[in-house]
PDB file of C-alpha atoms in Angstrom:
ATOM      1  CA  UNK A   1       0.000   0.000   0.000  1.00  0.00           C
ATOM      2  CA  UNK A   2       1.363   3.408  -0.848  1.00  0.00           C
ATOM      3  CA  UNK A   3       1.599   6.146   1.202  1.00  0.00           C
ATOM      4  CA  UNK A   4      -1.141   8.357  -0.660  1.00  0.00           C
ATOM      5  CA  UNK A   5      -3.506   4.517  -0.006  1.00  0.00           C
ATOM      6  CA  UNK A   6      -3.030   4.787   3.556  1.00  0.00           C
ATOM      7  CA  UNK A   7      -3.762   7.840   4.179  1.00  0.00           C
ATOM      8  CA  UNK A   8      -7.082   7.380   2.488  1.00  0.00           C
ATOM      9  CA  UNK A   9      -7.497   4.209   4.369  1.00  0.00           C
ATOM     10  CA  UNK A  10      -6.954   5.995   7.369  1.00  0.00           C
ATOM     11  CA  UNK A  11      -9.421   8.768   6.845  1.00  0.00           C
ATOM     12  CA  UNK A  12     -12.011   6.137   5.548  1.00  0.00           C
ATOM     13  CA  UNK A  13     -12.072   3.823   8.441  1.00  0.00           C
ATOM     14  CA  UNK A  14     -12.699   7.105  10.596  1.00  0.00           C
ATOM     15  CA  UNK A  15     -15.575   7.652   8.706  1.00  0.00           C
ATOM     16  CA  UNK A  16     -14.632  10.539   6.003  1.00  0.00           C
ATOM     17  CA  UNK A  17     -17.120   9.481   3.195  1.00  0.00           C
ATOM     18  CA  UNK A  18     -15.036  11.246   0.796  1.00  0.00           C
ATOM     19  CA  UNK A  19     -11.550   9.905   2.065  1.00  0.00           C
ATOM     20  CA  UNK A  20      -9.990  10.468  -1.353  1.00  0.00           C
ATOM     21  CA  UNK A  21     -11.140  13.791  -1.660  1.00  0.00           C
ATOM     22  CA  UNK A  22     -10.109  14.590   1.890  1.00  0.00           C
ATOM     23  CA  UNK A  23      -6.631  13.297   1.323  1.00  0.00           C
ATOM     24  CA  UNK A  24      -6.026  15.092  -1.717  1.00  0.00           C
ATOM     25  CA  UNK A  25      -6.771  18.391  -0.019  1.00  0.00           C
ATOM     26  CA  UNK A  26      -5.007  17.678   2.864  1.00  0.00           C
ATOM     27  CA  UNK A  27      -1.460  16.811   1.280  1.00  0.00           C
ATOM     28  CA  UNK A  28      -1.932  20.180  -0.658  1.00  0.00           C
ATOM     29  CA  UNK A  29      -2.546  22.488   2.662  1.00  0.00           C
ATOM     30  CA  UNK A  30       0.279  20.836   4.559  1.00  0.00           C
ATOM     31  CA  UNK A  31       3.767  22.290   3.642  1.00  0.00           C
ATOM     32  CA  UNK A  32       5.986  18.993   4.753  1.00  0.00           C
ATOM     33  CA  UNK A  33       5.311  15.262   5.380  1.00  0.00           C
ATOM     34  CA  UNK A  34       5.065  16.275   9.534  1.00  0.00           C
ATOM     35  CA  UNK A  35       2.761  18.716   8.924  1.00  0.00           C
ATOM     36  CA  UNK A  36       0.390  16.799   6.904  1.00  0.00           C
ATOM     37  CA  UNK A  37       0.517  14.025   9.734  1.00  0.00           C
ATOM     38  CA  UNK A  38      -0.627  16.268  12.158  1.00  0.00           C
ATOM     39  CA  UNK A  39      -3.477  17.769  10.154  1.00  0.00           C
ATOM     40  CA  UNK A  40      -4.194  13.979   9.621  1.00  0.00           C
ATOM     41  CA  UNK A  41      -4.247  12.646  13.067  1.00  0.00           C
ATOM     42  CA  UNK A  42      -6.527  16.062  13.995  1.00  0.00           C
ATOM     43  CA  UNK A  43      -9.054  14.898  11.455  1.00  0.00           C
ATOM     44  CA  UNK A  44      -8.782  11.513  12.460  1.00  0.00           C
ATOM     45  CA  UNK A  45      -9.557  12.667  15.752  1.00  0.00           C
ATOM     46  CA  UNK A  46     -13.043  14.150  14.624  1.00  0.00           C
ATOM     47  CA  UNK A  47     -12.072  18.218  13.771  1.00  0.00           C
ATOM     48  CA  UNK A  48     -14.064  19.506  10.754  1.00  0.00           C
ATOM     49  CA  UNK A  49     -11.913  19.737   7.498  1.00  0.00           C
ATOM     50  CA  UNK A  50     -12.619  23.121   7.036  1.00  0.00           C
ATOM     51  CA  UNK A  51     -10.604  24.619   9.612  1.00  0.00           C
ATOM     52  CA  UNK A  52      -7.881  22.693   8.848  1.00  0.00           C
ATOM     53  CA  UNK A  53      -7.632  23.918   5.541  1.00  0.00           C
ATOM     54  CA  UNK A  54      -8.338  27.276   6.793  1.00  0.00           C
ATOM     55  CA  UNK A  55     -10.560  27.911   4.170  1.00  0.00           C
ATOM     56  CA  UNK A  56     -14.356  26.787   2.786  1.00  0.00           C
ATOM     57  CA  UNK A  57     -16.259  27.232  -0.449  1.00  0.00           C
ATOM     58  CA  UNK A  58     -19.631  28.559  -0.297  1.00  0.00           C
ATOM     59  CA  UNK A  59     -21.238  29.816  -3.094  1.00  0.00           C
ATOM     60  CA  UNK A  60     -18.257  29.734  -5.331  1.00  0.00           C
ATOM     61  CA  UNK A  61     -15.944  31.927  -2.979  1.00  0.00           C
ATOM     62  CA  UNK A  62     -13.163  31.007  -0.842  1.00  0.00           C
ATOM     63  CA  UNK A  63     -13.974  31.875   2.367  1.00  0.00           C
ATOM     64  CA  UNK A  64     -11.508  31.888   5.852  1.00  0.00           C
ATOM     65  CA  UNK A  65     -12.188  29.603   8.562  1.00  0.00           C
ATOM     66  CA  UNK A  66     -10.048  28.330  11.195  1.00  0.00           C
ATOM     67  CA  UNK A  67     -10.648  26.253  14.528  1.00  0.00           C
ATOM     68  CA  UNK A  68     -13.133  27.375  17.210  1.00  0.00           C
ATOM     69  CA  UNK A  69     -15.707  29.399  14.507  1.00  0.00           C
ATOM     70  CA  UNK A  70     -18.954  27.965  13.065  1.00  0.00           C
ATOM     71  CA  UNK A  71     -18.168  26.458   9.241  1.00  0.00           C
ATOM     72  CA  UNK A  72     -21.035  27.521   6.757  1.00  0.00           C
ATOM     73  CA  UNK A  73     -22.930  24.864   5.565  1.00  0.00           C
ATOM     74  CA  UNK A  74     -23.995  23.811   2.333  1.00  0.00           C
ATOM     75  CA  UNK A  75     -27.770  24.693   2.715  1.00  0.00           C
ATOM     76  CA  UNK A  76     -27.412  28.250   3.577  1.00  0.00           C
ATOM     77  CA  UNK A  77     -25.833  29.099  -0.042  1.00  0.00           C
ATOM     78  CA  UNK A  78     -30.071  29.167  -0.605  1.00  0.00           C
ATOM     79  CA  UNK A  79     -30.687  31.911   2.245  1.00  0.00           C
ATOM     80  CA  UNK A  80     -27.459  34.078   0.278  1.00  0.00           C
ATOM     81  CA  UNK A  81     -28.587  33.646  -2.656  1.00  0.00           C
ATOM     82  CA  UNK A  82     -32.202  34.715  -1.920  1.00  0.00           C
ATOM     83  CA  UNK A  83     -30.353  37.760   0.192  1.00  0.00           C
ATOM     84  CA  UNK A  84     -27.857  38.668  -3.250  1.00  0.00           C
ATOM     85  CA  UNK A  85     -31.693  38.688  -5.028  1.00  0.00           C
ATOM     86  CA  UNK A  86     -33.767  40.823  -2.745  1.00  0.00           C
ATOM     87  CA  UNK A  87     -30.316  43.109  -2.429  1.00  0.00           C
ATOM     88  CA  UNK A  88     -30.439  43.322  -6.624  1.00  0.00           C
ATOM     89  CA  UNK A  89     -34.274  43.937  -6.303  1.00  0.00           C
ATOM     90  CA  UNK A  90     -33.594  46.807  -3.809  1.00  0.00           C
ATOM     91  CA  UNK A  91     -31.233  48.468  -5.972  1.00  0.00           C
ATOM     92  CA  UNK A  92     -33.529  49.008  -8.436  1.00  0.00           C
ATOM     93  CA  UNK A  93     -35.188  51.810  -6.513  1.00  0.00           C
ATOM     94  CA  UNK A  94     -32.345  52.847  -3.983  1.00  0.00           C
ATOM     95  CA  UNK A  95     -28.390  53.657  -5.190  1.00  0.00           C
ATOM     96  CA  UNK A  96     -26.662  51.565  -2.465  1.00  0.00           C
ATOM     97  CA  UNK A  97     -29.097  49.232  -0.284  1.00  0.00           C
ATOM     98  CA  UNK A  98     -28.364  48.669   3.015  1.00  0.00           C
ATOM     99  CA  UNK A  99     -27.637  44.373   3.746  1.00  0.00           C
ATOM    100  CA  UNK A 100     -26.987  43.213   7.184  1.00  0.00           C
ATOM    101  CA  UNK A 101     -25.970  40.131   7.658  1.00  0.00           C
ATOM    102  CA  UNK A 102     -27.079  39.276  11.238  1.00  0.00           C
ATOM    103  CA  UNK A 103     -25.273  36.062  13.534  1.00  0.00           C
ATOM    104  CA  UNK A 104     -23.028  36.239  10.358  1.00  0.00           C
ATOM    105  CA  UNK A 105     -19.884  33.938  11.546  1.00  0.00           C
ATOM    106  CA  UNK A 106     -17.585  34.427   9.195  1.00  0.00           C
ATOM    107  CA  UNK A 107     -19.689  36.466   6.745  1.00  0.00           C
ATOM    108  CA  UNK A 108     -20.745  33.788   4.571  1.00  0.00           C
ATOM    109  CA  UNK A 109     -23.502  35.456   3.370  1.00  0.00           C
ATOM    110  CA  UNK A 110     -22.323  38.771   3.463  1.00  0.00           C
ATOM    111  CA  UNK A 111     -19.460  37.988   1.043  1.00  0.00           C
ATOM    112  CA  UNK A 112     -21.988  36.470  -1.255  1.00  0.00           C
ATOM    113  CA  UNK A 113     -23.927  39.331  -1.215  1.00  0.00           C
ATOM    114  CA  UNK A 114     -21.301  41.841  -1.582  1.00  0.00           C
ATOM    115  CA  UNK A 115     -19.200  39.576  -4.179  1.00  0.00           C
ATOM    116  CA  UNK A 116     -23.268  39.732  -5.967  1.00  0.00           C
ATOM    117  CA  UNK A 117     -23.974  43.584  -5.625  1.00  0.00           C
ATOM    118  CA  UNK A 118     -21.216  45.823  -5.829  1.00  0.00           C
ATOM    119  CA  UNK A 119     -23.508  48.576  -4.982  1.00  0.00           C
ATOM    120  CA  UNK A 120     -25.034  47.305  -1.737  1.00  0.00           C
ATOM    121  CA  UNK A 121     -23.420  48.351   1.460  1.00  0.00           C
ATOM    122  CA  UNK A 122     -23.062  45.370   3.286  1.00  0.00           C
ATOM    123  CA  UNK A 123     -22.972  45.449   7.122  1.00  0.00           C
ATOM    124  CA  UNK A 124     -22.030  41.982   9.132  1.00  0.00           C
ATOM    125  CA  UNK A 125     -22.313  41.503  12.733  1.00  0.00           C
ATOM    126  CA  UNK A 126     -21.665  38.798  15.691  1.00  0.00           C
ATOM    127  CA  UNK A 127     -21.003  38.116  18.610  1.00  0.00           C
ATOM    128  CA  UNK A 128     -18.433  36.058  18.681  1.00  0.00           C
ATOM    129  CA  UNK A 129     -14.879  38.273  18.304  1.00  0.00           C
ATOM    130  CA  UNK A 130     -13.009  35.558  17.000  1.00  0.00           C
ATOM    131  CA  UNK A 131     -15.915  35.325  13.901  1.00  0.00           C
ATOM    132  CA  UNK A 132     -16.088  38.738  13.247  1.00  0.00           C
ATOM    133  CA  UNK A 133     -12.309  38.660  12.664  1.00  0.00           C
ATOM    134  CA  UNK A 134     -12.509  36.085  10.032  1.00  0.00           C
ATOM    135  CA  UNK A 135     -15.584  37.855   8.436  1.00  0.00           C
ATOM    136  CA  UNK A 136     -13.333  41.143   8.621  1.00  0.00           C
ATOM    137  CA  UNK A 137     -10.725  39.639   6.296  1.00  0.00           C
ATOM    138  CA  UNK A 138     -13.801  37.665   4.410  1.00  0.00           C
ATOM    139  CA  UNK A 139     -15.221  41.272   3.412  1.00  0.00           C
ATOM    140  CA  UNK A 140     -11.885  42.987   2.784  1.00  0.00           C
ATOM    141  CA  UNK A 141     -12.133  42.706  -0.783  1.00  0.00           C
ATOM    142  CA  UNK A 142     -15.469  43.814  -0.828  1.00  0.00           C
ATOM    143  CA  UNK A 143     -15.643  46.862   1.072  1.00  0.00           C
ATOM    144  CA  UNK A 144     -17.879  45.055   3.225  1.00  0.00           C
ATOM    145  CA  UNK A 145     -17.804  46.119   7.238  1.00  0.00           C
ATOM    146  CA  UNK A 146     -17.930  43.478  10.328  1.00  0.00           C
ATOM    147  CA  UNK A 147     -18.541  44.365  13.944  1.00  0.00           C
ATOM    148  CA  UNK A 148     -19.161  42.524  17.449  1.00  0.00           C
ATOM    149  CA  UNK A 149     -22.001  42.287  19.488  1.00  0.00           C
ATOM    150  CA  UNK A 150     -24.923  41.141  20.707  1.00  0.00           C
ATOM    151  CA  UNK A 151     -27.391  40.975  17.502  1.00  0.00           C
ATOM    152  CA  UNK A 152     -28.905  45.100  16.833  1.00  0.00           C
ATOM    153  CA  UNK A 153     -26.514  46.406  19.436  1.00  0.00           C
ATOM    154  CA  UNK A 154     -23.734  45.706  17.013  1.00  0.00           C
ATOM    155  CA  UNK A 155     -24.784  47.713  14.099  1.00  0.00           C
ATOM    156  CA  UNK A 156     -24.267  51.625  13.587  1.00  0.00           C
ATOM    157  CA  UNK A 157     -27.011  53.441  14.719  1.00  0.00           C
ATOM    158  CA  UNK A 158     -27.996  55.123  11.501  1.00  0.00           C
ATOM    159  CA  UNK A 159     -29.205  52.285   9.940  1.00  0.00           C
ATOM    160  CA  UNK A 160     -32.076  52.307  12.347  1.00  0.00           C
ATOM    161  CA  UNK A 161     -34.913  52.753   9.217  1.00  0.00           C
ATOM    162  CA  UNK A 162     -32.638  52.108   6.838  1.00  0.00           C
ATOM    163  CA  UNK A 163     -31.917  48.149   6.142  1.00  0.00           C
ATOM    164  CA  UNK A 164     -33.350  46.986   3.045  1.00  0.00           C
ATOM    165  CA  UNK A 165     -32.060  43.156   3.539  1.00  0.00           C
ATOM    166  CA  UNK A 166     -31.646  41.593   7.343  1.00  0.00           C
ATOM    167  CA  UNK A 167     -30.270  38.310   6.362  1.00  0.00           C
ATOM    168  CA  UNK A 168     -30.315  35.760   9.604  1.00  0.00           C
ATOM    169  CA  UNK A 169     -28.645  32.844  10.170  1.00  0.00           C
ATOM    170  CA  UNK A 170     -28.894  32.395  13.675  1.00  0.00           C
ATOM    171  CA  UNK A 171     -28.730  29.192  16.004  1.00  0.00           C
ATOM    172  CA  UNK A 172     -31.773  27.504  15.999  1.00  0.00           C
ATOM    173  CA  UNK A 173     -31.101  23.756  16.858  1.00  0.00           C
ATOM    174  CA  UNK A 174     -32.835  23.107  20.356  1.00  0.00           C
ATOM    175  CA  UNK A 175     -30.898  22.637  23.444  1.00  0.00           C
ATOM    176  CA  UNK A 176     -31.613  18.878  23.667  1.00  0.00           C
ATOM    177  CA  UNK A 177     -31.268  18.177  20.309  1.00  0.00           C
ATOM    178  CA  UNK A 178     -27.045  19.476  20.059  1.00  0.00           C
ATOM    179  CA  UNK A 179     -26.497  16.309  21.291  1.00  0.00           C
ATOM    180  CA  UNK A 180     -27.389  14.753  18.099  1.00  0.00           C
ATOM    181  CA  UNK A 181     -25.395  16.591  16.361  1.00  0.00           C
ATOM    182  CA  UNK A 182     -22.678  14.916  14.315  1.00  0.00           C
ATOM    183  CA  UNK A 183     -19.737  15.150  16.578  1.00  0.00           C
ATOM    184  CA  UNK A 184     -17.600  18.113  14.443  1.00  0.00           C
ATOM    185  CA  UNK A 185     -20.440  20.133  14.971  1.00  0.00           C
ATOM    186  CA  UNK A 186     -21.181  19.305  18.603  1.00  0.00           C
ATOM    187  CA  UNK A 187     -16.870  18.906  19.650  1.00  0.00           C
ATOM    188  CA  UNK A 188     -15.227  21.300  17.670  1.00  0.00           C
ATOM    189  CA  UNK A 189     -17.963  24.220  16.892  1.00  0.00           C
ATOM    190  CA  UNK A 190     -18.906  26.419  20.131  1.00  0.00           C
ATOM    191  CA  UNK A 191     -22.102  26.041  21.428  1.00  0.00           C
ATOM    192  CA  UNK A 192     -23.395  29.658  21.528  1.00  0.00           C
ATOM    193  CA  UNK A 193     -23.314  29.316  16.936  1.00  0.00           C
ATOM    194  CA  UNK A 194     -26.150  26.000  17.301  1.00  0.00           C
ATOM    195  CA  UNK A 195     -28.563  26.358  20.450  1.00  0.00           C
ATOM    196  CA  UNK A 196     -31.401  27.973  20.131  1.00  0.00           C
ATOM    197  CA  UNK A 197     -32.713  27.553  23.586  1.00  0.00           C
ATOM    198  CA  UNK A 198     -35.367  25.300  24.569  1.00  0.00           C
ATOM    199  CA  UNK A 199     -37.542  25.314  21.002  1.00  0.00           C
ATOM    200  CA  UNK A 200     -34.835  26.845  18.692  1.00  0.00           C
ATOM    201  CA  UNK A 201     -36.450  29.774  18.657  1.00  0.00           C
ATOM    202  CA  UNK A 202     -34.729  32.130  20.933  1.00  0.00           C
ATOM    203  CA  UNK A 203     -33.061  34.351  18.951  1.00  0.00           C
ATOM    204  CA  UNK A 204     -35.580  34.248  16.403  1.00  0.00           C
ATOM    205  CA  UNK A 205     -38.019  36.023  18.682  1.00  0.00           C
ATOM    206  CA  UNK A 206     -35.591  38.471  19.803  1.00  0.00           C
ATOM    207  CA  UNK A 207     -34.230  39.243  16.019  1.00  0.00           C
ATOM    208  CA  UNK A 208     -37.915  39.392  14.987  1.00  0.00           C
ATOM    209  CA  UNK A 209     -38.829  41.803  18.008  1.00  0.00           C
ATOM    210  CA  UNK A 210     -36.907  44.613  16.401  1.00  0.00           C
ATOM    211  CA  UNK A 211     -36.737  43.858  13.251  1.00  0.00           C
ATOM    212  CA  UNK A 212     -39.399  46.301  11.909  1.00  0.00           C
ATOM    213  CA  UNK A 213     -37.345  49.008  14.216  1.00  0.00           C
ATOM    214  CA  UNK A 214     -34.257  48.490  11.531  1.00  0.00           C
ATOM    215  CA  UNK A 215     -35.685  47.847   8.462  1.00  0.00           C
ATOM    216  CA  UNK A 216     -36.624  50.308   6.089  1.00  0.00           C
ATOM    217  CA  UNK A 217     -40.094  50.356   4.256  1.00  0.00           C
ATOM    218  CA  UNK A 218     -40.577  47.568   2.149  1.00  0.00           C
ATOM    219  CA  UNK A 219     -37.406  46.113   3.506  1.00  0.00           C
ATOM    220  CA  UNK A 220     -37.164  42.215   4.924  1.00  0.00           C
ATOM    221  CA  UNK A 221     -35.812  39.837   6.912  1.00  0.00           C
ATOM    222  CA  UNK A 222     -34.712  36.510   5.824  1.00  0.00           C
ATOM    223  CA  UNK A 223     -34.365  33.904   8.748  1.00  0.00           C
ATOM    224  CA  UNK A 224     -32.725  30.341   8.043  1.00  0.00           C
ATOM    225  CA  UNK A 225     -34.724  27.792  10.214  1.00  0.00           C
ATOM    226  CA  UNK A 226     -35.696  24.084   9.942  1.00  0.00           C
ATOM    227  CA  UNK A 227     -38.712  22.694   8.039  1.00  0.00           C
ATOM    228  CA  UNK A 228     -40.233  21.307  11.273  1.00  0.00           C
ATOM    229  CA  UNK A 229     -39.603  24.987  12.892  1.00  0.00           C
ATOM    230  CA  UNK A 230     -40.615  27.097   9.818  1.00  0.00           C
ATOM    231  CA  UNK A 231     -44.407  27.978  10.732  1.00  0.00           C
ATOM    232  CA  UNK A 232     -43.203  28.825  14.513  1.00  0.00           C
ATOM    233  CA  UNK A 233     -40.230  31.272  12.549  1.00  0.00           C
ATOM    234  CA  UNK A 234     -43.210  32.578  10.607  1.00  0.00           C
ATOM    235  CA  UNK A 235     -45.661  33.100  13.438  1.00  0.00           C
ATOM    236  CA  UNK A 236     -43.137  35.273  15.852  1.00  0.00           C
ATOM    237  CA  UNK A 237     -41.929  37.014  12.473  1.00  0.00           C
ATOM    238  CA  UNK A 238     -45.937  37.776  11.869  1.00  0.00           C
ATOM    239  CA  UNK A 239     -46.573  39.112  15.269  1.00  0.00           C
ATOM    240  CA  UNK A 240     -44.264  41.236  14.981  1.00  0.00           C
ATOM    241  CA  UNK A 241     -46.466  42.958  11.738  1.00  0.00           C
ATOM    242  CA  UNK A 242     -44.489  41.476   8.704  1.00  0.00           C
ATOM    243  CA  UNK A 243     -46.060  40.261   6.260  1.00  0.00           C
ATOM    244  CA  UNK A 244     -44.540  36.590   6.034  1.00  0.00           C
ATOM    245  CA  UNK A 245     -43.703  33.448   3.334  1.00  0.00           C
ATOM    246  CA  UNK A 246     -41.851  30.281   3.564  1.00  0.00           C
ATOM    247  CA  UNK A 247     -39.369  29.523   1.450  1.00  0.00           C
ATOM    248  CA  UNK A 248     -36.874  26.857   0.868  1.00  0.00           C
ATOM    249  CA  UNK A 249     -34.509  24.611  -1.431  1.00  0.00           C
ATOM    250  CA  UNK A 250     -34.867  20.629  -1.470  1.00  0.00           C
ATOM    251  CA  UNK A 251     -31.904  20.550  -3.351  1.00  0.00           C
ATOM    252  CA  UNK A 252     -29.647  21.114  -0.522  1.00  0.00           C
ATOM    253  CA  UNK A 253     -32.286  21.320   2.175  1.00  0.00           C
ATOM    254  CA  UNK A 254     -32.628  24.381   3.099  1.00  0.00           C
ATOM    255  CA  UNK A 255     -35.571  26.302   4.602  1.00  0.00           C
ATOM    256  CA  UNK A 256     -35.911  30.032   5.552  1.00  0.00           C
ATOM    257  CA  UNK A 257     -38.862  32.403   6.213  1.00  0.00           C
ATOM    258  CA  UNK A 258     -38.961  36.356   4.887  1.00  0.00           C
ATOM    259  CA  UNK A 259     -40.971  38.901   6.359  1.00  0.00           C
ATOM    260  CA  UNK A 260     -41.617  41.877   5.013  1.00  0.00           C
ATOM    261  CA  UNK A 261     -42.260  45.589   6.297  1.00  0.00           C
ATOM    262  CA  UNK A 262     -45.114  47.436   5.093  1.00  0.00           C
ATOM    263  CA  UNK A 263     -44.406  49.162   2.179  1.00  0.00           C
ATOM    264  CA  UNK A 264     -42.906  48.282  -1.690  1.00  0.00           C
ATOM    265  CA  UNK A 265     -42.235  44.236  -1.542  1.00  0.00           C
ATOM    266  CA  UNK A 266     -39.358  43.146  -3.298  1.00  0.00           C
TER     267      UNK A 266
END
């Protein structure tokens, strides 16, 4: 067996379903044979690729991640995509909409939208300071602006009114469900970026509480959620006066609610 066979071996009977893949990328982020053992034994050991790499792809871009910071998933290239549209819709009737990207990690979706619509000012926030860093760098290239702190109290003031798209990918897993989580999720991603208290739901009542506060007329909120939780999403997104729909991909599984305030749609 070569060395390049075990080291797929390896990976595959610790349960990487796409050893080969997994290998390849490996060899190519490790700069000497001692390095790449240690990146091997660490995902051997259960840490998510990503970090390890130090980078993920998400909608096309090449994104910064590192150890200790939630990796963007798959699914939620639907919720930035939808954000990119309704950022391209609102700059059809204002020069430079205003997109927050709220709970944004490492700015997934604020990249996307910024990379999308060159004229949108795009605003990410968190409260996690080791996130915001990485969605700092994320947005360099863009222009793009990250800050810390807990949800609204992180954003600049004047954009009370102002924000056309509040896109929201907050924790929303319930407390008793982390553990069953698969274990990089659960071990190597902190807690605070997947519980959503008791239902799942805690920060989306809080987001959705002053939500019509920061969004401008006709603007809206786009929450990621589950398809189980959807109709709850919707319901504390309603109270609060938006006018609501469900939306989602099967493709990649994905399911997210927008409300909107009162005023043009887009």
């Amino acid at each position: 067996m070569t060395g390049a066979d075990a080291l797929v071996a390896r990976l595959r009977a610790a349960g990487c379903v796409f050893a080969e893949e997994e290998a390849a990328l490996l060899r190519a982020a490790a700069a000497d044979p001692d390095a790449l053992e240690r990146l091997v034994a660490r995902r051997v050991a259960g840490e998510p690729l990503e970090p390890l790499l130090g980078w993920v792809e998400f909608a096309g871009l090449r994104l910064e991640v590192g150890p200790g910071v939630f990796v963007p998933r798959r699914r939620t290239e639907a919720l930035a995509a939808a954000a990119a549209e309704s950022a391209r819709a609102a700059s059809r009737r204002v020069d430079a909409p205003v997109v927050v990207d709220l709970c944004c990690g490492v700015g997934a979706i604020a990249a996307v939208v910024a990379a999308s619509v060159p004229a949108a000012w795009v605003v990410a926030a968190d409260l996690d300071p080791v996130a915001v860093g990485y969605a700092a760098r994320n947005l360099a290239a863009y222009g793009g602006r990250a800050y810390a702190g807990d949800l609204y109290a992180a954003l600049p003031v004047e954009l009370v009114g102002s924000v056309d798209v509040l896109a929201v990918n907050a924790p929303y897993v319930p407390s008793a469900e982390i553990e069953l989580m698969p274990r990089e999720a659960r071990d190597h991603e902190p807690r605070h970026t997947l519980d959503g208290g008791d239902d799942g739901l805690g920060l989306h009542r809080r987001i959705a509480a002053d939500a019509p506060r920061w969004l401008a007329q006709g603007g809206c909120v786009l929450i990621e959620t589950s398809e189980r939780q959807a109709p709850s999403t919707a319901a504390v997104l309603r109270a609060a006066g938006l006018a609501v729909r469900i939306e989602g991909d099967e493709e990649v599984g994905s399911t997210y609610v927008v409300g909107v305030r009162a005023g043009r749609a887009f």
